[in-house]
mmCIF file with all atom_site columns, C-alpha atoms in Angstrom:
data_model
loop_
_atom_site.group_PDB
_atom_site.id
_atom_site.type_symbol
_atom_site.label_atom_id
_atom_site.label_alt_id
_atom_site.label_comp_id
_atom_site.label_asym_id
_atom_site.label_entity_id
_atom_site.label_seq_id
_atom_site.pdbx_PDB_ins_code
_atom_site.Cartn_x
_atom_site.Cartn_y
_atom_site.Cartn_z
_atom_site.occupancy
_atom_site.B_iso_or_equiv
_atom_site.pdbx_formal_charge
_atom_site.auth_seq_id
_atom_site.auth_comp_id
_atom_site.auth_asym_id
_atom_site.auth_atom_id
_atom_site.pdbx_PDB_model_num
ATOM 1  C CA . UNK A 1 1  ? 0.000  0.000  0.000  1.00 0.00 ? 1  UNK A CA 1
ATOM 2  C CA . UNK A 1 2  ? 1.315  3.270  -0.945 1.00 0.00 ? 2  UNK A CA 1
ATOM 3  C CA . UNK A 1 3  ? 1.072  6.524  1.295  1.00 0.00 ? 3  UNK A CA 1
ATOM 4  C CA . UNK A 1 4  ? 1.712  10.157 1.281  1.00 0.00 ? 4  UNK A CA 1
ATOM 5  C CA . UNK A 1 5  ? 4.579  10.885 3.744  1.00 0.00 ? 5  UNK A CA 1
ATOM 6  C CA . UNK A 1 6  ? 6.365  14.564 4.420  1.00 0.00 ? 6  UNK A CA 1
ATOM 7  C CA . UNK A 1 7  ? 9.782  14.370 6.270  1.00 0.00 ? 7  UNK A CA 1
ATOM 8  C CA . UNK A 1 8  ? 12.099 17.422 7.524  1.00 0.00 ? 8  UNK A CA 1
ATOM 9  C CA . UNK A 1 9  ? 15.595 17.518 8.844  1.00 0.00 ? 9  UNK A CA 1
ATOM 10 C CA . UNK A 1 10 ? 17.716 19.847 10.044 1.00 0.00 ? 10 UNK A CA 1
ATOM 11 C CA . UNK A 1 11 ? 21.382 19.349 8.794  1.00 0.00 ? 11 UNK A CA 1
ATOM 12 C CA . UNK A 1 12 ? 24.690 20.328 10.994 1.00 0.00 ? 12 UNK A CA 1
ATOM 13 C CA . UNK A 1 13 ? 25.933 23.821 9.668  1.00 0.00 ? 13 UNK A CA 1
ATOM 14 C CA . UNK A 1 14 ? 29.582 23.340 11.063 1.00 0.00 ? 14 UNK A CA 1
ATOM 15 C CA . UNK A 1 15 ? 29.740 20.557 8.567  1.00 0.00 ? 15 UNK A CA 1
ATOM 16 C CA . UNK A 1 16 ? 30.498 22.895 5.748  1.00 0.00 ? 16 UNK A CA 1
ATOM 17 C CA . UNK A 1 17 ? 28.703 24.131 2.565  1.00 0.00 ? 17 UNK A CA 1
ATOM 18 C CA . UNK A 1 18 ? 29.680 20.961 0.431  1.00 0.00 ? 18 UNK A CA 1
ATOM 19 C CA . UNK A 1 19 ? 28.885 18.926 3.096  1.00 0.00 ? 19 UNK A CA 1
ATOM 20 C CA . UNK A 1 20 ? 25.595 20.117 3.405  1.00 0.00 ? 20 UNK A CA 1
ATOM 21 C CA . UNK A 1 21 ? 24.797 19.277 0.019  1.00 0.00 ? 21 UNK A CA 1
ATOM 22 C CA . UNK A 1 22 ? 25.710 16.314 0.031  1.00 0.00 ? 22 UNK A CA 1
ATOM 23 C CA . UNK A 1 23 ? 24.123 14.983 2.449  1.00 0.00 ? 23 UNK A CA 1
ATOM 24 C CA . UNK A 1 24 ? 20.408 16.776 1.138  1.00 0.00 ? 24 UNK A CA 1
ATOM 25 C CA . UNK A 1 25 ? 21.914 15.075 -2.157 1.00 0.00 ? 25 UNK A CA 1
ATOM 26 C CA . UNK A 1 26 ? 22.031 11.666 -0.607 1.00 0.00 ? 26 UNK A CA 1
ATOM 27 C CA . UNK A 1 27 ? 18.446 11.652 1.049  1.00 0.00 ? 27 UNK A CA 1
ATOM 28 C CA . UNK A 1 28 ? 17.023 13.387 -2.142 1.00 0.00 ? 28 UNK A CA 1
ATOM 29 C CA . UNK A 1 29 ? 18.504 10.200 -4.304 1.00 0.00 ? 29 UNK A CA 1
ATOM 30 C CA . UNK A 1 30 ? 17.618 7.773  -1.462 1.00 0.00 ? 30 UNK A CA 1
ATOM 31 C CA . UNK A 1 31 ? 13.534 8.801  -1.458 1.00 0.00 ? 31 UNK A CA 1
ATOM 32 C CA . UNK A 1 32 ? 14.217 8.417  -5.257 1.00 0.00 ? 32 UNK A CA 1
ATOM 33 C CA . UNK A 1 33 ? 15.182 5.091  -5.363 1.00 0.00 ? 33 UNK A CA 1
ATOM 34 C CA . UNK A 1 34 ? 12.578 3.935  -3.142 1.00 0.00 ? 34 UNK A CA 1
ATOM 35 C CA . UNK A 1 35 ? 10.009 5.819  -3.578 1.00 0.00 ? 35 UNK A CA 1
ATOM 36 C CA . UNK A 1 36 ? 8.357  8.663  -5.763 1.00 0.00 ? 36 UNK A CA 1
ATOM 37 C CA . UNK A 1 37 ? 9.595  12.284 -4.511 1.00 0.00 ? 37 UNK A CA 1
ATOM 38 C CA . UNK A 1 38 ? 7.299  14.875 -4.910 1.00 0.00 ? 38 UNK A CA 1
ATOM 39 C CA . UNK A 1 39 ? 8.630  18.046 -3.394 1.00 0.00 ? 39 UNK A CA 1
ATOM 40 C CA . UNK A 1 40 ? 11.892 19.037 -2.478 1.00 0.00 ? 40 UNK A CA 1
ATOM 41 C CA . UNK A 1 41 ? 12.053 22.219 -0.364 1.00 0.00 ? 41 UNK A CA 1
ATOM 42 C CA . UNK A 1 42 ? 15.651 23.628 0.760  1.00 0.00 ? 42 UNK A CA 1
ATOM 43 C CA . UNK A 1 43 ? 14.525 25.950 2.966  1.00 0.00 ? 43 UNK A CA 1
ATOM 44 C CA . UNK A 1 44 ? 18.273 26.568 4.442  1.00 0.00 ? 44 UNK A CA 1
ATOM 45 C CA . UNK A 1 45 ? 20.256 28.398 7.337  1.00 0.00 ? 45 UNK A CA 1
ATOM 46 C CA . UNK A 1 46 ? 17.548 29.151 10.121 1.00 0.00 ? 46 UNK A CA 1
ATOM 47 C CA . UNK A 1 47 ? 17.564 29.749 13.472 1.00 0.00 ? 47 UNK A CA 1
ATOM 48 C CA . UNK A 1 48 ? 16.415 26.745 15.953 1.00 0.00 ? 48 UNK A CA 1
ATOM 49 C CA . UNK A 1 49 ? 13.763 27.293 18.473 1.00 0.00 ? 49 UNK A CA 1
ATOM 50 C CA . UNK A 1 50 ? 16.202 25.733 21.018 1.00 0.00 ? 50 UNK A CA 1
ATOM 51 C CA . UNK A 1 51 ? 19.881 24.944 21.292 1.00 0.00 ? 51 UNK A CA 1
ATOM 52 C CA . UNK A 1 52 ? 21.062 21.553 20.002 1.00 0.00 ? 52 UNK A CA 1
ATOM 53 C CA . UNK A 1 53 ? 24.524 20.541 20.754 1.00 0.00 ? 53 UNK A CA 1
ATOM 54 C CA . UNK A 1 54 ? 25.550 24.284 21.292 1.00 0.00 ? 54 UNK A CA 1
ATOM 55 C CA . UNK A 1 55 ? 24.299 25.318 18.132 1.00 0.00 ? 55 UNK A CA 1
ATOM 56 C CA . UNK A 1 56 ? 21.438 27.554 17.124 1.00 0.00 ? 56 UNK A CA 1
ATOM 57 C CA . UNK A 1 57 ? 21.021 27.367 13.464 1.00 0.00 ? 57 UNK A CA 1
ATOM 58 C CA . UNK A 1 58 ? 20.784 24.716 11.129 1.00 0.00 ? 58 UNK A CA 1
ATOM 59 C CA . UNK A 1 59 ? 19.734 24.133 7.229  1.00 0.00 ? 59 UNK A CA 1
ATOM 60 C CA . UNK A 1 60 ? 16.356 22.339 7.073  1.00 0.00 ? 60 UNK A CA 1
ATOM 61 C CA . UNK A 1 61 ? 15.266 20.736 4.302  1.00 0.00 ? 61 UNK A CA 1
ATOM 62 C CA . UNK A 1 62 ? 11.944 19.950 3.551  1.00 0.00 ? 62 UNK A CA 1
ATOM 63 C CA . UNK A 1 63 ? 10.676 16.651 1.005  1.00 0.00 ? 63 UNK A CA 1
ATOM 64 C CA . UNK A 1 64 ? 7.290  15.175 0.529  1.00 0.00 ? 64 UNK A CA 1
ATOM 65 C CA . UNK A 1 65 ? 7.087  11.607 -1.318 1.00 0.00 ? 65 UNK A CA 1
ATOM 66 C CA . UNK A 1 66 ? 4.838  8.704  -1.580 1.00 0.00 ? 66 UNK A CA 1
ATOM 67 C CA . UNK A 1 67 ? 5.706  5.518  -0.771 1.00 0.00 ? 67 UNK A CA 1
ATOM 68 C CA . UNK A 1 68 ? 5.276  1.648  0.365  1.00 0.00 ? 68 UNK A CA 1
ATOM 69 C CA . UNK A 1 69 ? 4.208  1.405  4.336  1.00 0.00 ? 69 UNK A CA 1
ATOM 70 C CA . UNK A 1 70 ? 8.023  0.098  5.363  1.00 0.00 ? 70 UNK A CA 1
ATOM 71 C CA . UNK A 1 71 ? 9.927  2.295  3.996  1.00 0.00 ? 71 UNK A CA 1
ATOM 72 C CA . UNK A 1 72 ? 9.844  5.442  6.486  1.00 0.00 ? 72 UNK A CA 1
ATOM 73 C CA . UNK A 1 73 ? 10.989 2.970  9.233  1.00 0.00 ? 73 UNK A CA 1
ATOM 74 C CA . UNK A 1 74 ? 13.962 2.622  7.120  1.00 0.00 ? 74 UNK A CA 1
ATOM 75 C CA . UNK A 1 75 ? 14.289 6.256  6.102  1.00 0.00 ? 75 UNK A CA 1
ATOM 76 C CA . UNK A 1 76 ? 14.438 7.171  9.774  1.00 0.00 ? 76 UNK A CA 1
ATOM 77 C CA . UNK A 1 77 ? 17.174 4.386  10.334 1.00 0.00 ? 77 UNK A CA 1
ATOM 78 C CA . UNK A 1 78 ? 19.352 5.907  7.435  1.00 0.00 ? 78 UNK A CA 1
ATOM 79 C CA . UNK A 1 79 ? 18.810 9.369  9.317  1.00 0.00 ? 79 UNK A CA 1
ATOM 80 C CA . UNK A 1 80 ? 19.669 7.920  12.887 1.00 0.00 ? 80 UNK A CA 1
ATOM 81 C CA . UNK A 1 81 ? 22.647 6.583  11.282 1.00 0.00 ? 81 UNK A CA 1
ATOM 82 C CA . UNK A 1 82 ? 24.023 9.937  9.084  1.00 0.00 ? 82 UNK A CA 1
ATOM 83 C CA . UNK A 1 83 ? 26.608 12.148 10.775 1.00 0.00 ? 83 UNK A CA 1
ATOM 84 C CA . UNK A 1 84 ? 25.109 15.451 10.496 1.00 0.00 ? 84 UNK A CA 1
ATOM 85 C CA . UNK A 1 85 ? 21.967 15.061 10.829 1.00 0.00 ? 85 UNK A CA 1
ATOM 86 C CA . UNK A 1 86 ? 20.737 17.281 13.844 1.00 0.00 ? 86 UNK A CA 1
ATOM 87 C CA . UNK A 1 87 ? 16.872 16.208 13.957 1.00 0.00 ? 87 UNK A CA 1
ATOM 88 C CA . UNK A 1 88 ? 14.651 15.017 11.988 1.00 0.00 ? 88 UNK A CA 1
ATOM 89 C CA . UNK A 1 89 ? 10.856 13.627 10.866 1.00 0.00 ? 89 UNK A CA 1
ATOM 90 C CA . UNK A 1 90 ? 8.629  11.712 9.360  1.00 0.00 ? 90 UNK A CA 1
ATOM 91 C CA . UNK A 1 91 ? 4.846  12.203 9.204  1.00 0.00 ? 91 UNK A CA 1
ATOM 92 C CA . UNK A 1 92 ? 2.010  10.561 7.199  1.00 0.00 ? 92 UNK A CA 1
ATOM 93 C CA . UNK A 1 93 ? 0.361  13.080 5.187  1.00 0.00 ? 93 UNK A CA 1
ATOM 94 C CA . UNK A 1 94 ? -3.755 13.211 5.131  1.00 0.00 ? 94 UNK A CA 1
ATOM 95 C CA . UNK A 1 95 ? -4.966 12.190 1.792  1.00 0.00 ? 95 UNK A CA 1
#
């Protein structure tokens, strides 16, 4: 069964520029190849509502795709897993 799923993250800024775009490259070709992106949204340097790890911005990125009922459990291992990644998630959208 195929649903309609949004995720955000929020990527380390102290990782650099190239960095950063990589790693918004690697989720955007990950949703891709496992499901059908719909929206990518870079919304970029903000400030966080609250200090993580001493830091108080971030670049958030925003995606929407559809996709089979297992795979956010996997997309939030990948993110778990992925240096840089501040915070993040993953929310089934209402049809």
């Amino acid at each position: 069964m195929v649903n309609k799923y949004e995720t955000i993250f929020i990527i380390d800024l102290t990782k650099g520029e190239e960095e950063v775009a990589s790693i918004v490259e690697k989720f955007r070709s990950l949703i891709e190849g496992s499901a059908q992106l719909e929206k990518v949204d870079e919304w970029g340097k903000r400030k966080l509502a609250y200090p993580i790890n001493d830091m108080n911005e971030g670049y958030y990125v925003y995606m929407e795709f559809s996709a089979e009922t297992s795979f956010p459990a996997e997309l939030e291992r990948i993110f778990k897993i992925t240096e840089g990644i501040m915070r993040f998630l993953v929310m089934r959208r209402e049809k």
